[in-house]
Coordinates of C-alpha atoms and ligand atoms in Angstrom, one line a residue:
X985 CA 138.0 137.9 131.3
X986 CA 140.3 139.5 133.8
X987 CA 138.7 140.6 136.8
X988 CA 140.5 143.5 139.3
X989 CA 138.7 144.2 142.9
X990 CA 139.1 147.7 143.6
X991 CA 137.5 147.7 146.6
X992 CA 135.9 145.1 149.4
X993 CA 134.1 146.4 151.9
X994 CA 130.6 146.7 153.1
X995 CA 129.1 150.4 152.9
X996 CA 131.2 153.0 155.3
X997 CA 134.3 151.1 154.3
X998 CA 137.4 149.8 156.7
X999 CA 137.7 151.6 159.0
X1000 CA 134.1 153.2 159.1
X1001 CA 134.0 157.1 160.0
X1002 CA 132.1 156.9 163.1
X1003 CA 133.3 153.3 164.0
X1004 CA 135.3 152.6 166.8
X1005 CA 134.8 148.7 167.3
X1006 CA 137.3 146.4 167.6
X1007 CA 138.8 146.6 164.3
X1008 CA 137.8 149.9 163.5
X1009 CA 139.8 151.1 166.5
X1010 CA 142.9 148.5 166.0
X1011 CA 143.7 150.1 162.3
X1012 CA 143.6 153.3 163.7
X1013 CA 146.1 152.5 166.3
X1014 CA 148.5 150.9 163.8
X1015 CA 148.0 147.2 165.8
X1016 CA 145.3 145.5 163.5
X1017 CA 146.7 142.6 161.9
X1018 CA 144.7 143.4 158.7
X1019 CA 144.2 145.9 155.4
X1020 CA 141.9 148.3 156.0
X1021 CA 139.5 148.3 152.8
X1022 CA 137.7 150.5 150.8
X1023 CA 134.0 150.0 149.8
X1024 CA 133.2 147.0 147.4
X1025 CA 133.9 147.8 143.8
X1026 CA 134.9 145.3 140.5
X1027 CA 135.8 145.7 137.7
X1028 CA 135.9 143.1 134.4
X1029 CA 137.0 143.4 130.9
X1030 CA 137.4 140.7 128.2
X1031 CA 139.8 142.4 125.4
X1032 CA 142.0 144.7 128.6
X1033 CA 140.8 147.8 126.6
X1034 CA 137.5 148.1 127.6
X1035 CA 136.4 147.9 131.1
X1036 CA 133.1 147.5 133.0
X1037 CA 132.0 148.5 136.6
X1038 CA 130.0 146.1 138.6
X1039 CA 128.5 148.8 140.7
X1040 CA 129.5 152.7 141.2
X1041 CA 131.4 153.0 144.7
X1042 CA 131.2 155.8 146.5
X1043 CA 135.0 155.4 146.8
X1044 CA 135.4 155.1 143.1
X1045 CA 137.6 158.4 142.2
X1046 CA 140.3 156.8 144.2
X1047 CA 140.1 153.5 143.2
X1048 CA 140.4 154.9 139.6
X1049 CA 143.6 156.7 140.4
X1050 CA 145.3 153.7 142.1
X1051 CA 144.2 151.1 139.0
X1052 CA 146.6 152.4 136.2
X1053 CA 144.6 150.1 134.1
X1054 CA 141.8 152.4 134.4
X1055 CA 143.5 155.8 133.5
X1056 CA 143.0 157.9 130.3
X1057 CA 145.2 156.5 127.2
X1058 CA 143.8 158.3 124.1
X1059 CA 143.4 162.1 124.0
X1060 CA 142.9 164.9 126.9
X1061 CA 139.7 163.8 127.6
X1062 CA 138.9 159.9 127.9
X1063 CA 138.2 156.9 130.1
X1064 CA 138.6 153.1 129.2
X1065 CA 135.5 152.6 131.5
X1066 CA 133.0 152.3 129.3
X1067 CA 129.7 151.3 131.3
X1068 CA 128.5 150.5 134.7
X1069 CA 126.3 147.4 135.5
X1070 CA 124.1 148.1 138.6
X1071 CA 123.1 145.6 140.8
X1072 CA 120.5 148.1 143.2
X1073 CA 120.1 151.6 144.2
X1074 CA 121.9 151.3 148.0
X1075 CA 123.7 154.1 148.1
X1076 CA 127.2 152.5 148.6
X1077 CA 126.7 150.8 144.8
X1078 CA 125.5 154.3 142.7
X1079 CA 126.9 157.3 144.2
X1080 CA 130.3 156.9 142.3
X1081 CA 128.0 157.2 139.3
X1082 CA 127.8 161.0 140.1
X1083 CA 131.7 161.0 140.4
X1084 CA 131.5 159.8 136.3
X1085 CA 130.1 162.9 135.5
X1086 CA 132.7 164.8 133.4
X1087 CA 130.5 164.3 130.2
X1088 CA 132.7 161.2 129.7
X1089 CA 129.9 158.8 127.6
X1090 CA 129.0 156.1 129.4
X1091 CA 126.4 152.9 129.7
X1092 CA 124.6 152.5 132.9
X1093 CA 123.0 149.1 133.0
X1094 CA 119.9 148.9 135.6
X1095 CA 117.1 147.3 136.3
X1096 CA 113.9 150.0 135.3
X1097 CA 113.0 150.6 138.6
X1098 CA 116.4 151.6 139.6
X1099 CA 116.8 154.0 136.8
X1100 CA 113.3 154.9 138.0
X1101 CA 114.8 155.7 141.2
X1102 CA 118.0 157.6 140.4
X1103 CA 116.7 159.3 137.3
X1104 CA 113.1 160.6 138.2
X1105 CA 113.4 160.9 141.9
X1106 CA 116.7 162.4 142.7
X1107 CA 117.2 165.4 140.6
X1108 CA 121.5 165.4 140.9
X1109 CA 121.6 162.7 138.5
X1110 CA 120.6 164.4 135.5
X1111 CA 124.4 165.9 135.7
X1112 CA 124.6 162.7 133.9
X1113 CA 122.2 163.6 131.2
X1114 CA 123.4 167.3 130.1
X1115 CA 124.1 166.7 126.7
X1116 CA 123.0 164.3 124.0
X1117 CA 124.6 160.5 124.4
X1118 CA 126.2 161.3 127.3
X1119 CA 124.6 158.0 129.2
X1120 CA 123.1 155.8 127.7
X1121 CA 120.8 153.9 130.3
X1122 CA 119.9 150.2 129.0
X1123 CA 117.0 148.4 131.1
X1124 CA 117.7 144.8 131.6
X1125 CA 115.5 141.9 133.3
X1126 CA 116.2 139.7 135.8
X1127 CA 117.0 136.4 134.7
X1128 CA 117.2 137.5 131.1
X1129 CA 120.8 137.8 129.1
X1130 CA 122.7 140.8 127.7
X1131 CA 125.6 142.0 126.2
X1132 CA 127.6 144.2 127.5
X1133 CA 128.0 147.1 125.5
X1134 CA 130.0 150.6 125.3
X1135 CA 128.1 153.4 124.8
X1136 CA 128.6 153.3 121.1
X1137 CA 126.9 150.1 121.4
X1138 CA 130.1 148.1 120.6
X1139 CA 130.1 144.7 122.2
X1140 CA 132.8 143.9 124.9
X1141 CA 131.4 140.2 124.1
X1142 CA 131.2 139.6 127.9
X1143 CA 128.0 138.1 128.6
X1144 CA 125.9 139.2 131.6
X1145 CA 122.8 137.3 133.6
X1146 CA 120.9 139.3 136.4
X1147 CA 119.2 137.3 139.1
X1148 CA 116.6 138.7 141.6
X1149 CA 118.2 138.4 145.1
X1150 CA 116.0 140.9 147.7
X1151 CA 112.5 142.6 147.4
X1152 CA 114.2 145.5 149.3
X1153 CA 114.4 148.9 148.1
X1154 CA 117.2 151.5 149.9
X1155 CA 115.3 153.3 153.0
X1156 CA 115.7 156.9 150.8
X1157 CA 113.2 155.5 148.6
X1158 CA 109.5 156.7 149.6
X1159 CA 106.6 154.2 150.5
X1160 CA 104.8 155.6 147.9
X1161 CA 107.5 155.1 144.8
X1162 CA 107.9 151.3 146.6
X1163 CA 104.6 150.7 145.9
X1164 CA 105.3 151.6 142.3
X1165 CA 108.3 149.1 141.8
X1166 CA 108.4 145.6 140.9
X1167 CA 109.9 143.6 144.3
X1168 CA 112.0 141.2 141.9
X1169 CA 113.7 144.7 140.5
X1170 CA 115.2 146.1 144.2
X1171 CA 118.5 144.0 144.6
X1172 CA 120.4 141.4 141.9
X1173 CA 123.5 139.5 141.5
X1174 CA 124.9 138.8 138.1
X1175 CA 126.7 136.0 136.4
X1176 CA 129.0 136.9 133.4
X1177 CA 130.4 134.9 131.2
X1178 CA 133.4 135.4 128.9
X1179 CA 134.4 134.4 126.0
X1180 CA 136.4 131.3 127.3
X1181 CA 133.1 130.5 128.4
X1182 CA 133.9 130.6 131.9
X1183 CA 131.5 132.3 134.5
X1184 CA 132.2 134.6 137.3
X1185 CA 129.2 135.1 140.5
X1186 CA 129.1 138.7 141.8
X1187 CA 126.6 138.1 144.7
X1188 CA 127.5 141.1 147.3
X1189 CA 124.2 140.6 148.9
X1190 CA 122.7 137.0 149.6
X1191 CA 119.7 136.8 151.5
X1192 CA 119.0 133.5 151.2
X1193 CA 120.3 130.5 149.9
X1194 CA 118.2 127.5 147.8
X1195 CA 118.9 124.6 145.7
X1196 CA 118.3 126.6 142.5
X1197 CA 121.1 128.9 143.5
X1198 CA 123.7 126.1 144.8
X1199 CA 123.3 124.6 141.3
X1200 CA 124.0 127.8 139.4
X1201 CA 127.0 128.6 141.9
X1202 CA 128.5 125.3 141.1
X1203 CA 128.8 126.5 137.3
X1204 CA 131.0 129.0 138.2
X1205 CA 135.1 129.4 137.7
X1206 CA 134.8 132.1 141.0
X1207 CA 132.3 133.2 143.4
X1208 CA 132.4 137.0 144.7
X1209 CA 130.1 136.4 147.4
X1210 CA 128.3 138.3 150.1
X1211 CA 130.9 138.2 153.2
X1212 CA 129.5 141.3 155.2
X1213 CA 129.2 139.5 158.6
X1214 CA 130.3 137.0 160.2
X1215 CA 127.4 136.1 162.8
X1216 CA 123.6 137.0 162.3
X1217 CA 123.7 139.4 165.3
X1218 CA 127.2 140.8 165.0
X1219 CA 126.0 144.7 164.5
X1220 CA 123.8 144.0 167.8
X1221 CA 126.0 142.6 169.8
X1222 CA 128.6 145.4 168.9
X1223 CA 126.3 148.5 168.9
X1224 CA 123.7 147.4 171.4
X1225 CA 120.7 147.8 168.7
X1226 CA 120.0 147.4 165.3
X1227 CA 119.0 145.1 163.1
X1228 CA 120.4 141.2 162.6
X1229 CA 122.1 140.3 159.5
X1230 CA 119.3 138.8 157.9
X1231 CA 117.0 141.5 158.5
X1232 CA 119.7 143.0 156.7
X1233 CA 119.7 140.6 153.6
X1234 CA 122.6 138.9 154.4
X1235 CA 123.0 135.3 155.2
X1236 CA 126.1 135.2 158.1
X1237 CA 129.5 133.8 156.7
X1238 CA 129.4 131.4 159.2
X1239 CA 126.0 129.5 157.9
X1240 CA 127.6 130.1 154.2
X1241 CA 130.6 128.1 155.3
X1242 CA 128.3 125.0 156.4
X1243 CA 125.9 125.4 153.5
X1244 CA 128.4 126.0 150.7
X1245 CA 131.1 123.0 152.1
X1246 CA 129.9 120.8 149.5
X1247 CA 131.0 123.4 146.4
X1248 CA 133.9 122.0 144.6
X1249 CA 134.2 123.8 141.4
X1250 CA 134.5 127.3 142.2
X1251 CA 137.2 130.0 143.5
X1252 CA 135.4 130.7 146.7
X1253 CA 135.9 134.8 147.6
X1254 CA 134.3 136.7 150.3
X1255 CA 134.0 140.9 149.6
X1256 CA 131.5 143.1 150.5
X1257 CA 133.2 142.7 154.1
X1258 CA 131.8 145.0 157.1
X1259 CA 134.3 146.6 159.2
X1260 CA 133.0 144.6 162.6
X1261 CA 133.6 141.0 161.0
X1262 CA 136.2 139.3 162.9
X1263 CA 137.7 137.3 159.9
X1264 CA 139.0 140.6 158.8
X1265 CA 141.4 140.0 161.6
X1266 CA 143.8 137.6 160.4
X1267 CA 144.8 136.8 163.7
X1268 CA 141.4 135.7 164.7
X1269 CA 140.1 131.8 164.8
X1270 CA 137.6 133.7 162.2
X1271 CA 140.0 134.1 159.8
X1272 CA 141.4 130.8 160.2
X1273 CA 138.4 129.3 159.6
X1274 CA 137.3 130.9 156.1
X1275 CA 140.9 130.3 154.9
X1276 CA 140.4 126.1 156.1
X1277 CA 137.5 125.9 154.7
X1278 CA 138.8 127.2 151.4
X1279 CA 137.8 130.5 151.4
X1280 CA 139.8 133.4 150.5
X1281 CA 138.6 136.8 152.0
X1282 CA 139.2 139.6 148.9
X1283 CA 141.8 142.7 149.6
X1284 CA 142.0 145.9 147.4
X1285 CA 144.4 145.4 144.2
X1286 CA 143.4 142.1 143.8
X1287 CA 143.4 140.9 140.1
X1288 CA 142.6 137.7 138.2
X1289 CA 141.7 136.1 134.8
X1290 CA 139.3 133.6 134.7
Ligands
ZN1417 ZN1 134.1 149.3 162.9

């Protein structure tokens, strides 16, 4: 399976539009000692010919263009992207779907209350439904096994498991279509395994951590795991308001560090970064501490084979 991170960030990306904290401000200026980063995006394939978004970034026409990888080969009109696995309905994971819309056939993997979400309740996504075969949506379970498949059906022979992580649904979804939904159908991470039978984590959002989890973690060749803030009240103490980062659904990087120290098997990767982390910063004791501890935090262009 190779594996190519097009994109890292939290939701807003690095710098964030209407951002100027610390870092936000420092890249502007030219004196961060950093990357900026666009917003989290993977991509896996197990033959190189047929590839498969975890996620549909916002950002995703431009990490296209600058992933030669993922560029037309056959014909005037063609894609080697061949379906999209979704994770949740956050708007920073499905709104490159709409960017996919060139009647290019694709297979959009969800949960049925996502597709609930996207396809009955906002109307701009049947753009991905005017003509016959154009997406194929595919329902899957969590905990339960599947395929993934083009939108032929043909198997890329990469294997994919979906684990409930968070009961919550985006704040555009109404109270009453919540009430409607199945909590364990909101928010997933996946494990997929390749041929080689080795297994790669993509856990962008972990609100909590148990033994159950640990165990299934230690499994795995590499982790891409949830590294969207450093502290629990980091957006707080750098806005003045707002919610902590477990409210949030995200357990800090700095209780990860303590309660994943123990993990031996694994390639250990923060993405999914927010632009006000300090380990962004590789100047920071932040930094220095993720990278001691083993951790590598994920740029854009990264690539690997597991
Ligand atoms: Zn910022």
């Amino acid at each position: 399976m190779r594996v190519k991170i097009l994109g890292s960030a939290a939701g807003g990306a690095f710098p964030q539009w209407n951002c100027a904290c610390a870092n936000c401000r420092a890249v502007r200026a030219g004196t961060f000692q950093g990357k900026p980063r666009s917003q989290t995006q993977v991509a896996i394939t197990e033959d190189g010919r047929s590839w498969f978004l975890l996620g549909a970034s916002p950002d995703l026409r431009a990490q296209i263009e600058a992933t030669p990888e993922l560029h037309p080969r056959d014909g005037v009109r063609q894609s080697p992207i061949a379906g999209v696995v979704l994770a949740n309905a956050d708007l920073d994971h499905v709104l490159g779907l709409l960017l996919l819309r060139e009647l290019q056939p694709l297979r959009v993997y969800a949960t049925s209350s996502v597709r609930h979400i996207l396809r009955e309740d906002n109307s701009m996504f049947a753009m991905l439904q005017r003509v016959p075969d154009q997406t194929a949506w595919t329902d899957f379970a969590s905990g339960t096994e599947f395929h993934l498949r083009d939108a032929q059906g043909e198997d890329s022979r990469l294997l994919c498991q979906a684990i409930s992580s968070s009961s919550h649904y985006p704040a555009y979804v109404t109270t009453g279509r919540q009430s409607q939904l199945a909590p364990g159908e909101a928010s997933l991470g996946f494990f997929i395994n390749s041929t080689a039978r080795t297994r790669l984590a993509y856990l962008p959002a972990v609100p909590q951590l148990d033994d159950a989890l640990l165990q299934q973690l230690e499994e795995c060749s590499v982790l891409l795991f949830d590294g969207t803030f450093w502290s629990d009240d980091e957006l707080i103490r750098v806005q003045g308001s707002g919610q902590t980062a477990r409210q949030m659904g995200h357990i800090p990087v700095e209780t990860i560090l303590e309660k994943l120290a123990g993990l031996r098997r694994p390639r250990k990767i923060f993405l999914h970064i927010n632009n006000t982390n300090p380990m962004l910063d590789e100047s920071s004791p932040e930094h220095r501490q993720v990278r001691d501890a083993g951790w590598e935090i994920a740029e854009d262009g990264w690539q690997f084979d597991l």
